[in-house]
XYZ file of C-alpha atoms in Angstrom:
692
model
C 81.431 113.988 84.873
C 82.266 115.620 81.542
C 81.021 114.499 78.174
C 84.420 113.560 76.740
C 85.451 111.675 79.896
C 82.247 109.638 79.596
C 83.007 108.915 75.955
C 86.541 107.812 76.806
C 85.378 105.442 79.568
C 82.779 103.884 77.261
C 85.434 103.259 74.606
C 87.743 101.608 77.157
C 85.047 99.303 78.548
C 83.823 98.363 75.075
C 87.345 97.654 73.826
C 88.236 95.376 76.769
C 84.995 93.695 77.888
C 82.816 93.739 74.796
C 79.405 95.038 73.749
C 77.241 93.367 76.403
C 79.170 94.853 79.309
C 79.558 98.226 77.604
C 75.797 98.551 77.042
C 75.088 98.051 80.735
C 77.900 100.431 81.656
C 76.629 102.994 79.125
C 73.166 102.985 80.691
C 74.613 103.473 84.181
C 77.000 106.249 83.222
C 74.433 108.120 81.098
C 71.329 107.788 83.296
C 72.928 107.573 86.732
C 71.711 105.407 89.573
C 69.460 102.592 88.312
C 67.862 99.418 89.543
C 67.521 96.187 87.578
C 64.208 97.395 86.171
C 65.799 100.633 85.006
C 68.648 98.760 83.328
C 66.191 96.517 81.508
C 64.321 99.584 80.295
C 67.294 101.596 79.034
C 69.444 98.767 77.626
C 66.771 96.653 75.932
C 68.524 93.499 77.127
C 67.031 90.415 78.725
C 67.282 89.947 82.516
C 69.838 87.187 82.012
C 72.033 89.430 79.862
C 71.765 92.331 82.282
C 72.811 90.126 85.193
C 75.782 88.790 83.268
C 76.842 92.324 82.405
C 76.453 93.481 85.999
C 78.482 90.526 87.255
C 81.432 91.580 85.102
C 81.064 95.242 86.054
C 80.932 94.509 89.791
C 83.822 92.050 89.600
C 85.978 94.672 87.876
C 84.702 97.434 90.178
C 83.231 99.276 87.199
C 79.818 99.385 88.878
C 78.942 100.208 92.495
C 75.879 98.849 94.235
C 73.855 99.676 97.324
C 71.070 97.657 98.945
C 68.544 100.117 100.299
C 66.870 99.203 103.580
C 63.863 101.409 102.837
C 62.424 99.809 99.693
C 64.446 96.538 99.730
C 65.863 97.316 96.264
C 69.425 97.226 94.981
C 70.702 100.199 92.998
C 73.711 100.321 90.699
C 75.825 103.196 89.417
C 78.892 103.477 87.221
C 82.360 103.962 88.687
C 84.105 105.996 86.013
C 87.387 106.335 87.919
C 87.942 102.571 87.789
C 86.981 102.588 84.117
C 89.626 105.216 83.437
C 92.167 103.204 85.488
C 91.935 100.462 82.833
C 94.141 102.720 80.741
C 96.922 102.589 83.342
C 97.150 98.817 83.770
C 100.465 98.631 81.907
C 101.964 101.394 84.056
C 100.899 99.593 87.239
C 102.596 96.391 86.120
C 105.744 98.257 85.084
C 106.068 99.930 88.487
C 105.774 96.619 90.347
C 108.188 94.811 88.030
C 110.811 97.531 88.428
C 110.569 97.448 92.202
C 109.712 93.857 93.112
C 110.468 91.742 90.064
C 108.552 89.944 87.340
C 106.795 87.466 89.631
C 105.187 90.237 91.691
C 104.309 92.015 88.455
C 102.558 88.861 87.285
C 100.485 88.771 90.475
C 99.385 92.372 89.925
C 98.605 91.573 86.280
C 96.357 88.706 87.337
C 94.671 90.872 89.942
C 93.952 93.513 87.309
C 92.385 90.900 85.063
C 90.340 89.429 87.904
C 89.224 92.679 89.524
C 89.533 91.117 92.957
C 90.452 87.579 93.924
C 91.016 85.465 97.005
C 94.416 84.140 97.959
C 93.143 80.610 97.483
C 92.269 81.314 93.851
C 95.701 82.859 93.304
C 97.401 79.809 94.801
C 95.510 77.483 92.471
C 96.269 79.613 89.426
C 99.997 79.593 90.213
C 100.075 75.849 90.950
C 101.683 76.443 94.341
C 103.972 73.643 95.505
C 104.266 72.585 99.148
C 106.448 74.874 101.218
C 110.159 74.134 101.189
C 113.111 75.785 102.857
C 114.551 76.970 99.556
C 112.159 79.649 98.373
C 112.332 81.355 95.013
C 113.295 85.008 95.020
C 111.078 87.613 93.435
C 113.406 88.412 90.567
C 114.071 84.745 89.800
C 110.481 83.921 88.938
C 109.088 83.591 85.488
C 107.000 86.221 83.757
C 103.406 85.226 83.040
C 102.628 84.984 79.338
C 100.300 87.748 78.131
C 99.371 88.537 81.730
C 97.071 85.523 82.090
C 96.785 83.105 84.956
C 99.604 80.591 84.929
C 98.628 77.012 84.254
C 100.128 73.664 85.005
C 102.563 73.939 82.114
C 104.280 77.016 83.502
C 106.878 77.015 86.216
C 105.512 76.323 89.657
C 106.520 78.280 92.732
C 106.908 77.356 96.344
C 104.330 78.403 98.875
C 106.934 80.453 100.706
C 107.931 82.497 97.651
C 104.316 83.131 96.697
C 103.287 84.286 100.167
C 106.474 86.331 100.486
C 105.636 88.154 97.250
C 102.030 88.618 98.319
C 103.026 89.963 101.708
C 105.493 92.385 100.084
C 102.773 93.716 97.794
C 100.473 94.181 100.788
C 103.189 95.841 102.834
C 104.059 98.253 100.008
C 100.374 99.081 99.561
C 100.093 97.874 95.952
C 97.447 95.348 97.053
C 94.829 95.947 99.713
C 92.085 93.857 101.316
C 88.592 94.214 99.927
C 86.201 95.963 102.268
C 82.451 96.381 101.958
C 82.786 100.114 101.381
C 84.823 99.316 98.281
C 81.576 98.481 96.429
C 79.645 101.564 97.504
C 79.761 105.145 96.337
C 81.121 107.948 98.509
C 77.635 109.225 99.261
C 76.433 105.779 100.334
C 79.532 105.255 102.476
C 78.948 108.553 104.219
C 75.316 107.646 104.832
C 76.265 104.243 106.263
C 79.018 105.772 108.379
C 76.605 108.304 109.832
C 74.102 105.573 110.722
C 76.812 103.474 112.330
C 78.315 106.363 114.297
C 74.912 107.502 115.530
C 74.242 104.016 116.827
C 77.658 103.783 118.502
C 77.419 107.260 120.033
C 73.751 106.853 121.011
C 72.810 110.004 119.111
C 69.134 110.555 118.325
C 67.950 111.209 114.806
C 66.744 114.652 115.826
C 68.648 117.906 116.130
C 72.007 117.826 117.868
C 73.900 120.417 119.829
C 76.893 122.207 118.387
C 79.470 120.085 120.208
C 77.601 116.904 119.293
C 77.529 117.900 115.623
C 81.261 118.506 115.713
C 81.878 115.172 117.416
C 79.614 113.403 114.920
C 81.402 114.953 111.940
C 84.817 113.954 113.274
C 83.657 110.412 113.975
C 82.229 110.073 110.463
C 85.461 111.242 108.849
C 87.399 108.855 111.066
C 85.193 105.955 110.040
C 85.417 106.829 106.340
C 89.200 106.991 106.546
C 89.285 103.616 108.304
C 87.238 102.108 105.500
C 89.421 103.729 102.863
C 92.556 102.293 104.448
C 91.011 98.839 104.681
C 90.527 98.729 108.441
C 87.161 97.152 109.167
C 87.788 95.463 112.477
C 85.070 97.551 114.155
C 82.542 97.377 111.315
C 79.687 94.929 111.712
C 78.042 95.816 108.408
C 80.129 93.726 105.991
C 82.130 90.535 106.394
C 84.068 90.415 103.144
C 87.347 90.204 105.001
C 88.519 90.653 108.572
C 91.989 91.144 110.000
C 93.377 90.637 113.424
C 96.157 92.979 112.362
C 95.198 95.199 109.422
C 97.864 95.945 106.895
C 97.043 99.655 106.919
C 94.877 101.022 109.687
C 94.528 103.859 112.123
C 95.311 102.834 115.676
C 93.778 105.833 117.367
C 90.392 105.109 118.940
C 87.513 107.472 119.379
C 86.988 109.190 122.661
C 84.605 107.140 124.733
C 84.204 104.426 122.117
C 82.645 101.271 123.631
C 84.102 97.819 123.214
C 82.073 96.198 120.471
C 83.886 92.881 120.314
C 80.992 90.921 121.779
C 78.381 92.772 119.745
C 80.287 92.295 116.499
C 80.894 88.638 117.234
C 77.154 87.970 117.472
C 76.493 89.392 114.034
C 79.432 87.823 112.266
C 79.921 84.265 111.269
C 81.257 81.793 113.754
C 84.951 81.712 114.532
C 85.430 78.606 112.442
C 84.089 80.422 109.384
C 85.660 83.811 110.028
C 88.494 85.001 107.849
C 91.499 85.762 110.001
C 94.887 86.767 108.729
C 97.949 87.396 110.779
C 100.718 89.617 109.441
C 103.972 87.835 110.342
C 107.337 89.048 109.204
C 108.892 88.027 105.931
C 111.489 86.013 107.788
C 108.894 83.460 108.868
C 107.377 82.354 105.561
C 106.113 79.089 106.994
C 104.158 80.954 109.648
C 102.826 83.256 106.960
C 101.538 80.451 104.752
C 99.994 78.609 107.697
C 98.022 81.646 108.878
C 96.945 82.798 105.405
C 93.348 81.767 104.855
C 92.214 80.870 101.352
C 89.200 83.162 101.611
C 90.970 86.529 101.994
C 89.935 88.776 99.093
C 92.448 91.251 97.709
C 92.390 93.976 95.071
C 94.793 96.362 93.367
C 95.155 99.642 95.238
C 95.021 102.310 92.505
C 95.640 105.148 94.979
C 99.089 103.840 95.894
C 100.186 103.796 92.276
C 99.149 107.435 91.948
C 101.429 108.252 94.896
C 104.316 106.441 93.190
C 103.658 108.256 89.901
C 103.660 111.615 91.698
C 107.001 110.827 93.346
C 108.525 109.834 90.007
C 107.299 113.084 88.478
C 108.850 115.120 91.283
C 112.168 113.284 90.962
C 112.287 114.045 87.225
C 111.519 117.694 87.953
C 114.406 117.886 90.441
C 116.751 116.326 87.900
C 115.730 118.944 85.318
C 115.900 121.954 87.631
C 118.838 121.103 89.952
C 121.031 118.077 89.231
C 121.052 114.326 88.931
C 122.752 113.942 92.310
C 120.028 115.978 94.018
C 117.371 113.880 92.287
C 118.881 110.709 93.770
C 118.777 112.203 97.243
C 115.218 113.425 96.695
C 114.161 109.988 95.434
C 115.439 108.482 98.669
C 113.503 111.026 100.729
C 110.297 110.271 98.831
C 110.898 106.541 99.174
C 110.967 106.877 102.958
C 107.831 109.029 102.979
C 106.018 106.830 100.452
C 105.521 104.104 103.039
C 103.461 106.492 105.171
C 101.306 107.978 102.392
C 98.266 105.967 101.345
C 96.710 108.252 98.746
C 96.972 111.670 97.137
C 94.431 114.325 98.062
C 94.063 116.727 95.110
C 91.224 118.538 96.894
C 93.753 120.224 99.176
C 95.060 123.600 98.154
C 98.567 124.969 98.112
C 98.431 126.152 101.728
C 96.752 123.068 103.187
C 99.882 120.964 103.497
C 102.152 122.183 106.279
C 100.012 125.027 107.569
C 97.971 122.776 109.827
C 100.885 120.497 110.685
C 99.432 117.429 108.989
C 102.826 116.156 107.871
C 104.280 116.441 111.354
C 101.246 114.939 113.079
C 101.215 111.953 110.735
C 104.964 111.500 111.060
C 105.713 112.396 107.440
C 109.315 113.342 108.038
C 112.705 111.737 107.620
C 115.981 112.541 109.336
C 119.269 113.387 107.650
C 120.933 110.302 109.097
C 118.355 107.982 107.544
C 118.895 109.486 104.109
C 122.676 109.479 104.444
C 122.788 105.817 105.465
C 120.825 104.880 102.347
C 123.137 106.770 99.953
C 126.039 104.387 99.533
C 127.794 105.710 96.410
C 129.670 108.941 97.079
C 130.259 109.639 93.398
C 126.496 109.891 92.900
C 126.328 112.832 95.316
C 129.424 114.859 94.479
C 128.294 115.890 90.989
C 126.132 118.828 92.023
C 128.181 120.127 94.968
C 131.234 122.347 94.562
C 133.717 122.709 97.433
C 136.192 125.570 97.767
C 138.615 126.814 100.373
C 137.128 129.288 102.840
C 139.771 131.905 101.930
C 138.465 131.938 98.361
C 134.883 132.738 99.378
C 133.835 136.367 99.845
C 131.103 136.503 102.465
C 130.827 140.304 102.614
C 127.779 140.580 100.294
C 125.712 138.306 102.526
C 126.981 139.385 105.951
C 124.888 141.819 107.955
C 126.214 145.428 107.618
C 126.620 145.767 111.372
C 128.796 142.679 111.534
C 130.665 143.659 108.381
C 131.864 146.896 110.049
C 133.217 144.876 112.950
C 135.560 143.007 110.662
C 139.200 143.998 110.379
C 139.799 147.166 108.375
C 142.438 147.494 105.729
C 145.106 148.455 108.318
C 144.438 145.327 110.405
C 142.873 147.213 113.321
C 139.441 146.359 114.660
C 136.665 148.934 114.860
C 135.402 147.415 118.140
C 131.856 148.343 117.303
C 132.444 152.136 117.404
C 129.620 153.378 115.260
C 127.690 156.569 115.144
C 124.131 156.988 116.348
C 122.910 157.216 112.760
C 124.669 153.964 111.885
C 123.178 152.266 114.943
C 119.700 153.319 113.851
C 120.368 152.032 110.345
C 121.664 148.782 111.801
C 118.581 148.292 113.950
C 116.261 148.977 111.008
C 118.181 146.664 108.726
C 118.332 143.972 111.373
C 114.581 144.196 111.871
C 113.911 143.869 108.132
C 116.395 141.057 107.641
C 115.586 139.012 110.699
C 115.917 135.743 108.829
C 119.106 136.676 106.922
C 121.944 136.407 109.431
C 125.609 135.674 109.348
C 126.205 132.112 108.194
C 128.926 131.737 110.790
C 126.529 132.428 113.655
C 123.457 130.584 112.334
C 123.727 126.949 113.232
C 120.569 126.150 111.276
C 121.353 128.334 108.262
C 121.434 127.305 104.684
C 125.136 126.529 104.669
C 124.999 124.470 107.825
C 128.785 124.472 108.195
C 128.961 125.079 111.959
C 126.162 122.646 112.706
C 127.788 120.128 110.424
C 131.115 120.509 112.229
C 129.494 120.206 115.634
C 127.573 117.087 114.655
C 130.211 114.987 112.965
C 133.088 116.416 115.061
C 135.767 116.237 112.405
C 139.141 115.833 114.060
C 142.571 116.247 112.590
C 145.783 115.378 114.457
C 143.821 115.122 117.704
C 142.323 118.609 117.356
C 138.901 119.610 116.068
C 138.992 121.009 112.579
C 137.427 124.450 112.635
C 136.998 124.770 108.850
C 134.513 122.947 106.653
C 136.017 120.250 104.422
C 137.452 121.477 101.143
C 137.773 118.061 99.478
C 135.912 114.795 99.767
C 139.106 112.927 100.520
C 139.664 114.980 103.677
C 136.889 113.040 105.413
C 136.048 109.402 105.875
C 133.504 107.807 103.553
C 130.668 107.950 106.098
C 131.319 111.584 106.977
C 131.697 112.547 103.317
C 128.386 110.884 102.539
C 126.725 112.726 105.409
C 128.197 116.052 104.294
C 127.211 115.627 100.630
C 123.741 114.356 101.499
C 123.143 117.301 103.771
C 124.294 119.807 101.171
C 121.992 118.276 98.556
C 119.111 118.406 101.012
C 119.720 122.105 101.580
C 119.817 122.653 97.823
C 116.366 121.081 97.596
C 115.060 123.167 100.490
C 116.444 126.453 99.122
C 115.055 125.999 95.617
C 112.188 128.371 94.687
C 109.863 125.364 94.371
C 110.618 124.338 97.994
C 111.039 120.640 97.305
C 111.820 120.065 100.997
C 111.018 121.785 104.262
C 113.670 121.840 106.964
C 112.715 120.897 110.548
C 115.214 122.192 113.090
C 116.983 119.914 115.494
C 115.766 119.843 119.065
C 117.047 118.218 122.227
C 114.872 115.168 121.659
C 114.691 114.896 117.861
C 117.355 115.179 115.143
C 117.074 117.512 112.215
C 114.482 116.242 109.779
C 112.895 116.993 106.426
C 109.359 116.887 105.157
C 107.585 117.592 101.863
C 104.682 119.947 101.257
C 102.943 117.800 98.652
C 99.913 120.064 98.027
C 102.157 123.021 97.184
C 104.342 120.895 94.906
C 101.288 119.428 93.174
C 100.038 122.956 92.558
C 103.427 123.852 91.125
C 103.378 120.799 88.848
C 99.969 121.795 87.511
C 101.163 125.347 86.902
C 104.235 124.103 85.027
C 102.085 121.940 82.755
C 99.720 124.813 82.049
C 102.617 127.142 81.240
C 104.123 124.559 78.877
C 100.796 124.178 77.058
C 100.316 127.952 76.774
C 103.868 128.423 75.477
C 103.429 125.671 72.883
C 100.104 127.016 71.613
C 100.498 130.782 71.786
C 104.210 131.500 72.116
C 106.516 133.054 74.688
C 104.594 136.338 74.682
C 101.507 134.563 76.004
C 103.519 132.978 78.803
C 104.873 136.401 79.748
C 101.335 137.781 79.920
C 100.113 134.865 82.059
C 102.932 135.285 84.558
C 102.286 139.026 84.799
C 98.592 138.421 85.467
C 99.437 135.818 88.081
C 101.688 138.240 89.914
C 99.723 141.467 89.515
C 96.136 140.203 89.415
C 93.500 141.857 87.218
C 94.898 144.423 84.784
C 93.619 146.381 81.835
C 95.176 146.220 78.395
C 97.272 149.331 78.834
C 98.800 148.154 82.102
C 99.599 144.726 80.629
C 101.358 146.364 77.683
C 103.428 148.457 80.090
C 104.527 145.493 82.201
C 105.065 143.131 79.241
C 106.929 145.710 77.121
C 104.722 144.924 74.121
C 102.840 147.129 71.710
C 99.085 147.060 72.110
C 98.430 145.681 68.619
C 100.452 142.517 69.244
C 99.140 142.285 72.796
C 95.519 142.565 71.689
C 95.852 139.661 69.246
C 97.406 137.379 71.898
C 94.784 138.289 74.499
C 91.932 137.696 72.057
C 93.267 134.299 70.986
C 93.713 133.099 74.558
C 90.314 134.443 75.567
C 88.593 132.579 72.733
C 90.317 129.356 73.847
C 89.152 129.891 77.428
C 92.594 130.306 78.986
C 92.088 133.976 79.915
C 89.025 135.651 81.375
C 87.704 139.181 80.988
C 85.769 141.230 83.525
C 83.773 144.335 82.607
C 83.613 147.138 85.160
C 81.238 149.964 84.016
C 81.985 153.471 85.182
C 78.308 154.496 85.201
C 74.865 152.942 84.930
C 74.728 153.434 81.151
C 77.218 150.560 80.687
C 78.511 151.905 77.410
C 81.667 150.228 76.040
C 83.461 153.581 75.928
C 82.743 154.064 79.634
C 83.687 150.508 80.659
C 86.959 149.196 82.054
C 87.951 145.740 80.723
C 90.136 143.825 83.165
C 92.028 140.703 82.098
C 92.881 137.957 84.590
C 94.152 134.394 84.637
C 92.282 131.717 86.615
C 94.507 128.604 87.003
C 91.607 126.401 88.133
C 89.428 127.320 85.173
C 92.346 126.827 82.798
C 93.083 123.451 84.381
C 89.509 122.278 83.865
C 89.590 123.474 80.263
C 92.842 121.677 79.473
C 91.650 118.533 81.244
C 88.481 118.440 79.157
C 90.493 118.933 75.974
C 92.811 116.104 77.027
C 89.893 113.712 77.535
C 88.623 114.626 74.072
C 92.013 114.025 72.454
C 92.356 110.630 74.165
C 88.886 109.584 73.019
C 89.695 110.602 69.439
C 92.920 108.590 69.534
C 90.982 105.559 70.785
C 88.452 105.926 67.983
C 91.175 106.318 65.361
C 92.986 103.218 66.646
C 89.729 101.256 66.466
C 89.064 102.436 62.903
C 92.596 101.527 61.801
C 92.212 98.083 63.325
C 88.935 97.456 61.512
C 90.607 98.401 58.221
C 93.285 95.727 58.651
C 91.154 93.239 60.602
C 91.493 90.383 58.089
C 95.283 90.607 58.081
C 95.386 90.888 61.881
C 93.244 87.769 62.277
C 95.479 85.846 59.918
C 98.653 86.965 61.706
C 97.122 86.016 65.087
C 96.672 82.355 64.124
C 98.852 79.959 66.096
C 100.303 78.388 62.952
C 101.321 81.824 61.607
C 102.857 83.352 64.739
C 106.630 83.353 64.293
C 106.399 82.452 60.604
C 105.048 85.713 59.193
C 107.787 85.966 56.561
C 106.917 82.543 55.178
C 103.112 82.482 55.378
C 102.262 86.147 54.734
C 102.650 87.884 51.404
C 104.632 91.030 50.830
C 101.550 93.245 50.714
C 100.143 91.622 53.853
C 103.380 92.135 55.761
C 103.509 95.762 54.635
C 99.901 96.390 55.705
C 100.467 94.622 59.035
C 103.602 96.657 59.750
C 101.844 99.909 58.855
C 98.967 99.097 61.200
C 101.300 98.206 64.078
C 103.213 101.447 63.600
C 100.010 103.511 63.623
C 98.698 101.719 66.715
C 101.983 102.198 68.532
C 101.955 105.926 67.814
C 98.333 106.340 68.862
C 98.769 104.360 72.076
C 101.953 106.238 72.883
C 100.108 109.533 72.493
C 97.317 108.266 74.752
C 99.801 107.342 77.466
C 101.500 110.746 77.233
C 98.129 112.426 77.579
C 97.416 110.197 80.576
C 100.531 111.574 82.267
C 99.071 115.043 81.790
C 95.739 113.913 83.275
C 97.546 112.515 86.311
C 99.195 115.885 86.983
C 96.070 117.971 86.424
C 93.572 115.705 88.204
C 95.145 113.122 90.521
C 98.214 114.718 92.106
């Protein structure tokens, strides 16, 4: 973890939870894994104070713990990712309120304040009324004041509406059940998974064969993914929560896995004390509330919100690069795929998405019919598509030369394929080089898709099939027009240089479908952000140099000047400035063993990963400085802020505050708003560079 990221996390914890909690968190994040004795030594606090601080940190998932079986000691370590997520609490609430309403947003707000909570505690905080047939809709509920737990004075909700909202949040993935692995670090989870798998597979602790090592590694990854998705039905290590039907789980079982139902039942609590939750449909709210146990512990799923933020970023990019109509279609595609994606995996590279077929294996695809049925407004789709009569379109530039010669000549006679031997050889060579570029009239799966479109929807006119693609929207029915426009927008997305979509051809058993190569798009998003930063700091010439180095690789100064069409004096100043900032790297290649500068070749190159790390570190530093400045500005106007926060002054500032006090209070609020707005904009940059 970097220095400035540590500083930022400490400022966030201290600002929200106070000095006692921040001192314990500071010791954990600075010194690493510690026991209670280590915390007492490094913090200088009393045992009672340390335990209070740890209780808050564990409740908010800011500290992870692990009970070692070797020395019977419990060790704690800081969870800096959850500390950084405190900065995004407002964005999480906004996303839920926009999608599910204010009542669901209030539930998420309470969960963020509580860290994790049981459904029974949530019911008591919302003063749930007995279930009635007339439930309250999500968007008809009241917003919780200041994000705190609602009390008896606020509006009460029926049991059906509360459980309906809770089930929707679970189904969308915004909330997830708390599992024992949630409180352990990745290294501890891997260690526990290996112990558990070895016991299940009856593997000895000694050396294993090659096939056994491969089987063990696959089983460990499977177990870790089950824990990450909240499926712990086969885990007899923790009993925080158990599900008869997990909300998100992997149904595939290991090869040769034994039935551990009896063995797990012996180690767990009795059936009367076990936590069991059924997952009935939303239509049966009474069944839902009757099966929901008050002891089920839930938490906010940060990973799902990162997926939503990535989709929103991609939709905005499509709107900027293509059209608003295409962005609506793309948003619908991502909405269908969002249900099947649990978390982003930034560790994957650009070629790790579709190359191994992960998207197809996991079912991350959506058909054209599903997208078309969801796009109801035709005027939203027609903005980016232009239709023209076929006689007005000249297809000669894109038709294969061999087929172009077979067309009618100027006298109306047909050449009937009479070509010379030289022309035939040229045709065969050209056809070999342009295997993928064929006549649009003969390619049913081509970019235009006209023939396939006509064969699918079977447009008929006066009892006969229309052989030409539609020239106006009014020439088709609403459903067929929607299908045509949706399909054309999908092809626009697939043909874009960024490859927003990947087309899956229709087969006899499956319709044509679309999928998204998220790792490649995430890499493209990071590259766009880096190019924007370089352009802002160093100018357009620097961007030109970076793109040349990306395409050509390592080049010397003379070659860069040739490709960039710049004089070497201007080029040398730009290269030096970027090299000092760490955005360009230089490699020295000596021509002999003397290694003299005159006999050395200096090669410039651009490393996107190194540049990304550099920009990310600078972003953490800028966010920490904004937090410190906001804290200093608040301390300057603390007396006025305290006076304005009094209950008898709120709403009567003009009467009870003087002119100078109102001016100072307004100036402080304006400064804080600007600083917080800058922090949130920088957080968007961090999400692209680190999380997507």
